[in-house]
Coordinates of C-alpha atoms in Angstrom, one line a residue:
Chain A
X791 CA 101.8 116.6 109.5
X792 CA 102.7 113.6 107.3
X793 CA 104.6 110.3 108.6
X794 CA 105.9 107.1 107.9
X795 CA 106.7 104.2 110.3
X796 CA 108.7 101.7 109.4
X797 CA 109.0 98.0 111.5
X798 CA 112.1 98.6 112.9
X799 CA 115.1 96.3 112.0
X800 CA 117.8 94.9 112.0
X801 CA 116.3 92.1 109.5
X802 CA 118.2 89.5 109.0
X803 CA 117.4 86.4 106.2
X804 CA 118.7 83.3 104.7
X805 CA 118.8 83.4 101.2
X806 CA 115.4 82.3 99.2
X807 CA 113.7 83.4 102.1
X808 CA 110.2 85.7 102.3
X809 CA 110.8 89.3 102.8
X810 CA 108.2 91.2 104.6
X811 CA 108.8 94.7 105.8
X812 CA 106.3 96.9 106.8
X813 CA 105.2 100.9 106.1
X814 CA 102.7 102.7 107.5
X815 CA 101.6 106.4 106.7
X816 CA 99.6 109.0 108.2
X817 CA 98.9 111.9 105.9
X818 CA 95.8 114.3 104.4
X819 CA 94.5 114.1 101.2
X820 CA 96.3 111.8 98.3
X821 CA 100.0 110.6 98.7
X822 CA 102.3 109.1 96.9
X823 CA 104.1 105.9 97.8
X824 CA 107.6 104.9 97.3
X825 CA 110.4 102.1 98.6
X826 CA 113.9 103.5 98.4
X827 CA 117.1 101.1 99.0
X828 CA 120.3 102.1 99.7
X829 CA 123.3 100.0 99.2
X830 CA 126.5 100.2 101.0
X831 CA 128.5 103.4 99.9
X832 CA 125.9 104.5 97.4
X833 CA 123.1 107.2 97.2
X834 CA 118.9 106.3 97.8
X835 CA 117.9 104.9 94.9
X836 CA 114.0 104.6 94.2
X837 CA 112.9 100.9 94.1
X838 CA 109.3 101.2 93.3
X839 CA 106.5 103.5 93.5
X840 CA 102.1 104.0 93.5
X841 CA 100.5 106.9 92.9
X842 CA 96.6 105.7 94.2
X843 CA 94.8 103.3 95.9
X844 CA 95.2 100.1 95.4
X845 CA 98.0 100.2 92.9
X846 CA 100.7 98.1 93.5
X847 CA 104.5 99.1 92.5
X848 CA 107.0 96.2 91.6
X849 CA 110.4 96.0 90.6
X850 CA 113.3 93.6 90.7
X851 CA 111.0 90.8 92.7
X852 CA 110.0 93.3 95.3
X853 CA 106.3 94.2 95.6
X854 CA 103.9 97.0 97.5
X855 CA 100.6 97.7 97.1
X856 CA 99.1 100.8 98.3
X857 CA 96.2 100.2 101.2
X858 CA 94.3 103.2 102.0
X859 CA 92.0 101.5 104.1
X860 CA 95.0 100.6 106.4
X861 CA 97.3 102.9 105.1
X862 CA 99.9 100.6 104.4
X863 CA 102.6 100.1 101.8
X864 CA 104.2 97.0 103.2
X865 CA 107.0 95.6 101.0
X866 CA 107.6 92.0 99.6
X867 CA 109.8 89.6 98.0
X868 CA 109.4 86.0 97.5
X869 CA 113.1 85.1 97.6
X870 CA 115.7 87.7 98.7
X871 CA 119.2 87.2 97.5
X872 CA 122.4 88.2 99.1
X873 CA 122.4 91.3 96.8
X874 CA 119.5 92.5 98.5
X875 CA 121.2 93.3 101.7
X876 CA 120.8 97.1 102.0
X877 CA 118.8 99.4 103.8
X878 CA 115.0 99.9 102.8
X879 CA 113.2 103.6 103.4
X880 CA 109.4 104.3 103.0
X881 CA 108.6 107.2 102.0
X882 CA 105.5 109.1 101.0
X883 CA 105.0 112.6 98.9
X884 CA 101.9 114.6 98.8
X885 CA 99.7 114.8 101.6
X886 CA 100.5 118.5 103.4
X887 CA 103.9 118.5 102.1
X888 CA 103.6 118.4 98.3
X889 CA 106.5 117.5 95.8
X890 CA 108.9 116.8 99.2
X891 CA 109.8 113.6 100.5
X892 CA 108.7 112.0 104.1
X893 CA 110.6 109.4 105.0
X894 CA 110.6 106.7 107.5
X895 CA 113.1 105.2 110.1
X896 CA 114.7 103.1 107.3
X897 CA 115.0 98.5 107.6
X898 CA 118.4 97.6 107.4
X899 CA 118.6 94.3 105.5
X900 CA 121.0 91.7 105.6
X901 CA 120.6 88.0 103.8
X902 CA 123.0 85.6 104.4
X903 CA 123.5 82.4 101.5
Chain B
X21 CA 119.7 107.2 85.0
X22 CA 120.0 110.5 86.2
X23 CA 122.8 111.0 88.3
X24 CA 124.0 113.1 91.5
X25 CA 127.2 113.2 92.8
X26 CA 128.2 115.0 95.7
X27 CA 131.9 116.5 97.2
X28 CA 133.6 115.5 99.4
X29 CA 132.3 112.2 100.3
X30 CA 134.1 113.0 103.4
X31 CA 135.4 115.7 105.1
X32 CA 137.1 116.1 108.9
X33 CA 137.0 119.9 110.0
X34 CA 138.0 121.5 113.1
X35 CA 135.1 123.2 115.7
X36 CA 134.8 126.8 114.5
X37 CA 135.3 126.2 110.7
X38 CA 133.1 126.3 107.6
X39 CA 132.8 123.8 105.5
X40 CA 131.3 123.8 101.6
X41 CA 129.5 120.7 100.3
X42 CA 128.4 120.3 96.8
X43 CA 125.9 118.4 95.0
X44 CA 125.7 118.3 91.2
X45 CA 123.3 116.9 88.6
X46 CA 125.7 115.5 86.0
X47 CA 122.9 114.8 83.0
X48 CA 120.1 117.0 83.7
X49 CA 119.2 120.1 84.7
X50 CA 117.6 120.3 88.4
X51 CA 115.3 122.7 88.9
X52 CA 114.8 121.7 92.6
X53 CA 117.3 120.6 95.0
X54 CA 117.1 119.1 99.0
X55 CA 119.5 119.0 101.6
X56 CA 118.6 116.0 103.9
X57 CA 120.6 114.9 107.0
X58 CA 121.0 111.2 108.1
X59 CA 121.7 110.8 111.9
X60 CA 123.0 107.2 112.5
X61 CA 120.9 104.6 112.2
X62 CA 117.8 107.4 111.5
X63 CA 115.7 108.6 108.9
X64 CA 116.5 111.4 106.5
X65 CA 115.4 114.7 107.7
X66 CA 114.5 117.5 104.7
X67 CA 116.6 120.4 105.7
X68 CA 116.0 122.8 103.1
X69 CA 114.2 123.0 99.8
X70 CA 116.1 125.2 97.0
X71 CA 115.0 125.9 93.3
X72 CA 117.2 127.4 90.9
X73 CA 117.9 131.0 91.3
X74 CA 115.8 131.4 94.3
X75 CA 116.5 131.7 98.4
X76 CA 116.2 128.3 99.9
X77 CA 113.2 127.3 101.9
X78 CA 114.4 125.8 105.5
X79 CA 112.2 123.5 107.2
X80 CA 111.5 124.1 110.5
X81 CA 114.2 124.3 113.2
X82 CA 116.8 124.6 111.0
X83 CA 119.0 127.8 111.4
X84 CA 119.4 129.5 108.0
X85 CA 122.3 131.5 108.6
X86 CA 124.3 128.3 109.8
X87 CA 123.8 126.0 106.7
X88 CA 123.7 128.2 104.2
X89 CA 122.4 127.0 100.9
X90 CA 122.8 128.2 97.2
X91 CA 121.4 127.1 93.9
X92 CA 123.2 129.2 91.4
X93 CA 123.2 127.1 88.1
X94 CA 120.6 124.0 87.0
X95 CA 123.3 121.6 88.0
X96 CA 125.0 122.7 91.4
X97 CA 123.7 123.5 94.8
X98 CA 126.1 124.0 97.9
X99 CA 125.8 123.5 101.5
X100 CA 127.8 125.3 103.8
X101 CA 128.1 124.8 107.2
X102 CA 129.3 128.0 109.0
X103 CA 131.0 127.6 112.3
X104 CA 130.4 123.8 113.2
X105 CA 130.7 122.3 116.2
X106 CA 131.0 118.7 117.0
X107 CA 126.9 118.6 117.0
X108 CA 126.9 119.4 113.1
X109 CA 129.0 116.0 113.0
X110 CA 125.9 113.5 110.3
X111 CA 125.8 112.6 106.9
X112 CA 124.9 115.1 104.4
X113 CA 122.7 113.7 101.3
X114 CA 121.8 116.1 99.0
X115 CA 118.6 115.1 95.8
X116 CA 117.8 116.5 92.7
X117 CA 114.7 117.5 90.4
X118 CA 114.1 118.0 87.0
X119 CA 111.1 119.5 85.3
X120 CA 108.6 122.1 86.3
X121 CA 108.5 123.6 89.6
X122 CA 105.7 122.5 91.7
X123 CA 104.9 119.5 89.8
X124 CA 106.3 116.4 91.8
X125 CA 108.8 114.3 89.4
X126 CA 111.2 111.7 91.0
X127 CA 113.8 113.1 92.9
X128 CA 117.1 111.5 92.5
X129 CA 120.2 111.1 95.5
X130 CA 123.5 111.7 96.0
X131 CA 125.9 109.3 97.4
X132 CA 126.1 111.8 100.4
X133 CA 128.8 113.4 102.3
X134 CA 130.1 112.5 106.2
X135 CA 130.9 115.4 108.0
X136 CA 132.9 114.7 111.3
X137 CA 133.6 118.1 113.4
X138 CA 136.6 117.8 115.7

C-alpha cells in the first residue's frame, strides 16, 4: 500500500534560518503531494500542494517540488520565522487509495528569535 | 476558507460509556467526511470514510460497531464511541469534502477532539 516517511523531529531553528524537512513516498500509479501544518490548538491546514512530476507547490516562503525519480517531496524555506513553529505532515493522495489521505509521522517545528 | 469545527474539543468519560463527537462543515456542503485518530506524537490514521447518506467505509482493523459513524445531513457527521475503555483514550480529527464523490477535491480539518477514558 501507499506510505510516507517523514525525517523525524524534533526540529529546532534560529530565526532566518534554512528549513529543510524531508518526505518520502512509496505508492503505485500517480499521487498527489501535499504539506499540511498544524498550529498549536488548531485543525491541519493544507500548506501547499503538486499534482505531477516535477511541479513544485509554494506558499507562504515554503517550497516542494515533486521528484518522481526519488520520490521525494522534501520541504523548504529560506528563512523561517517564529510563526512558523508548528508541526509539518506529508501526505500523499492517489496511488491505491484514491481521494483519501496518507499521511506521514509529522516534523514538529520550533524556531526560536 | 472552508471551515470545520468539531464538539467537544474535549471530553473526560468514564470506562464503559459512550461518547458522541461531532464534526460540522459550517460554509459548505460535505459530501465526504473522515474520521482520523492522532496517537501522541504520531501520524493521523484514516479511520473511516463516510459520504452523505451512506454506511461508512472502516479501514482496516477498525471495529465498526465500536465507533460508530453517521453522515445524516451535508454538514454533520458523528463519531461515537461505544463502551470505551482507557485504550480509546487519542485525539479525534474529523475532515471534510465538497464536490462530487469520487473526484479528489481538498479535504479540509477540524480542530479535533481529545478524548481521555478514565
Amino acid at each position: 500500500g501507499d506510505s510516507v516517511t517523514q525525517m523525524e523531529g524534533p526540529v529546532t531553528l534560529s530565526e532566518e534560518a534554512f528549513l529543510t524537512i524531508n518526505c518520502t513516498y512509496t505508492a503505485t500509479g500517480y499521487p498527489s503531494l501535499f504539506w499540511y501544518v498544524q498550529y498549536p490548538g488548531e485543525g491541519l491546514q493544507l500548506l501547499l500542494k503538486a499534482t505531477k512530476a516535477d511541479d513544485k507547490g509554494s506558499n507562504k516562503g515554503f517550497e516542494a517540488t515533486y521528484r518522481k525519480e526519488t520520490t521525494s517531496f522534501h520541504l523548504e524555506k529560506g528563512s523561517v520565522q517564529v510563526s512558523d513553529s508548528a508541526v509539518y505532515f506529508c501526505a500523499l493522495s492517489g496511488g491505491t487509495s484514491y481521494g483519501k489521505l496518507t499521511f506521514g509521522q509529522g516534523t514538529i517545528l520550533t524556531v526560536h528569535p | 476558507g472552508a471551515v470545520v469545527s468539531q464538539h467537544p474539543s474535549r471530553v473526560i468519560c468514564k470506562s464503559g460509556t459512550s461518547v458522541k463527537i461531532e464534526c460540522r462543515s459550517l460554509d459548505f456542503q460535505a459530501t465526504t467526511m473522515f474520521w482520523y485518530r492522532q496517537f501522541p506524537k504520531q501520524s493521523l490514521m484514516l479511520m473511516a470514510t463516510s459520504n452523505e447518506g451512506s454506511k461508512a467505509t472502516y479501514e482496516q482493523g477498525v471495529e465498526k460497531d465500536k465507533f460508530l459513524i453517521n453522515h445524516a445531513s451535508l454538514t454533520l457527521s458523528t463519531l461515537t464511541v461505544t463502551s470505551a475503555h482507557p485504550e480509546d483514550s487519542s485525539f479525534y480529527i474529523c475532515s471534510a469534502r465538497g464536490g462530487e464523490r469520487g473526484i479528489s477535491y481538498e479535504q479540509y480539518f477540524g480542530p479535533g477532539t481529545r478524548l481521555t477514558v478514565t
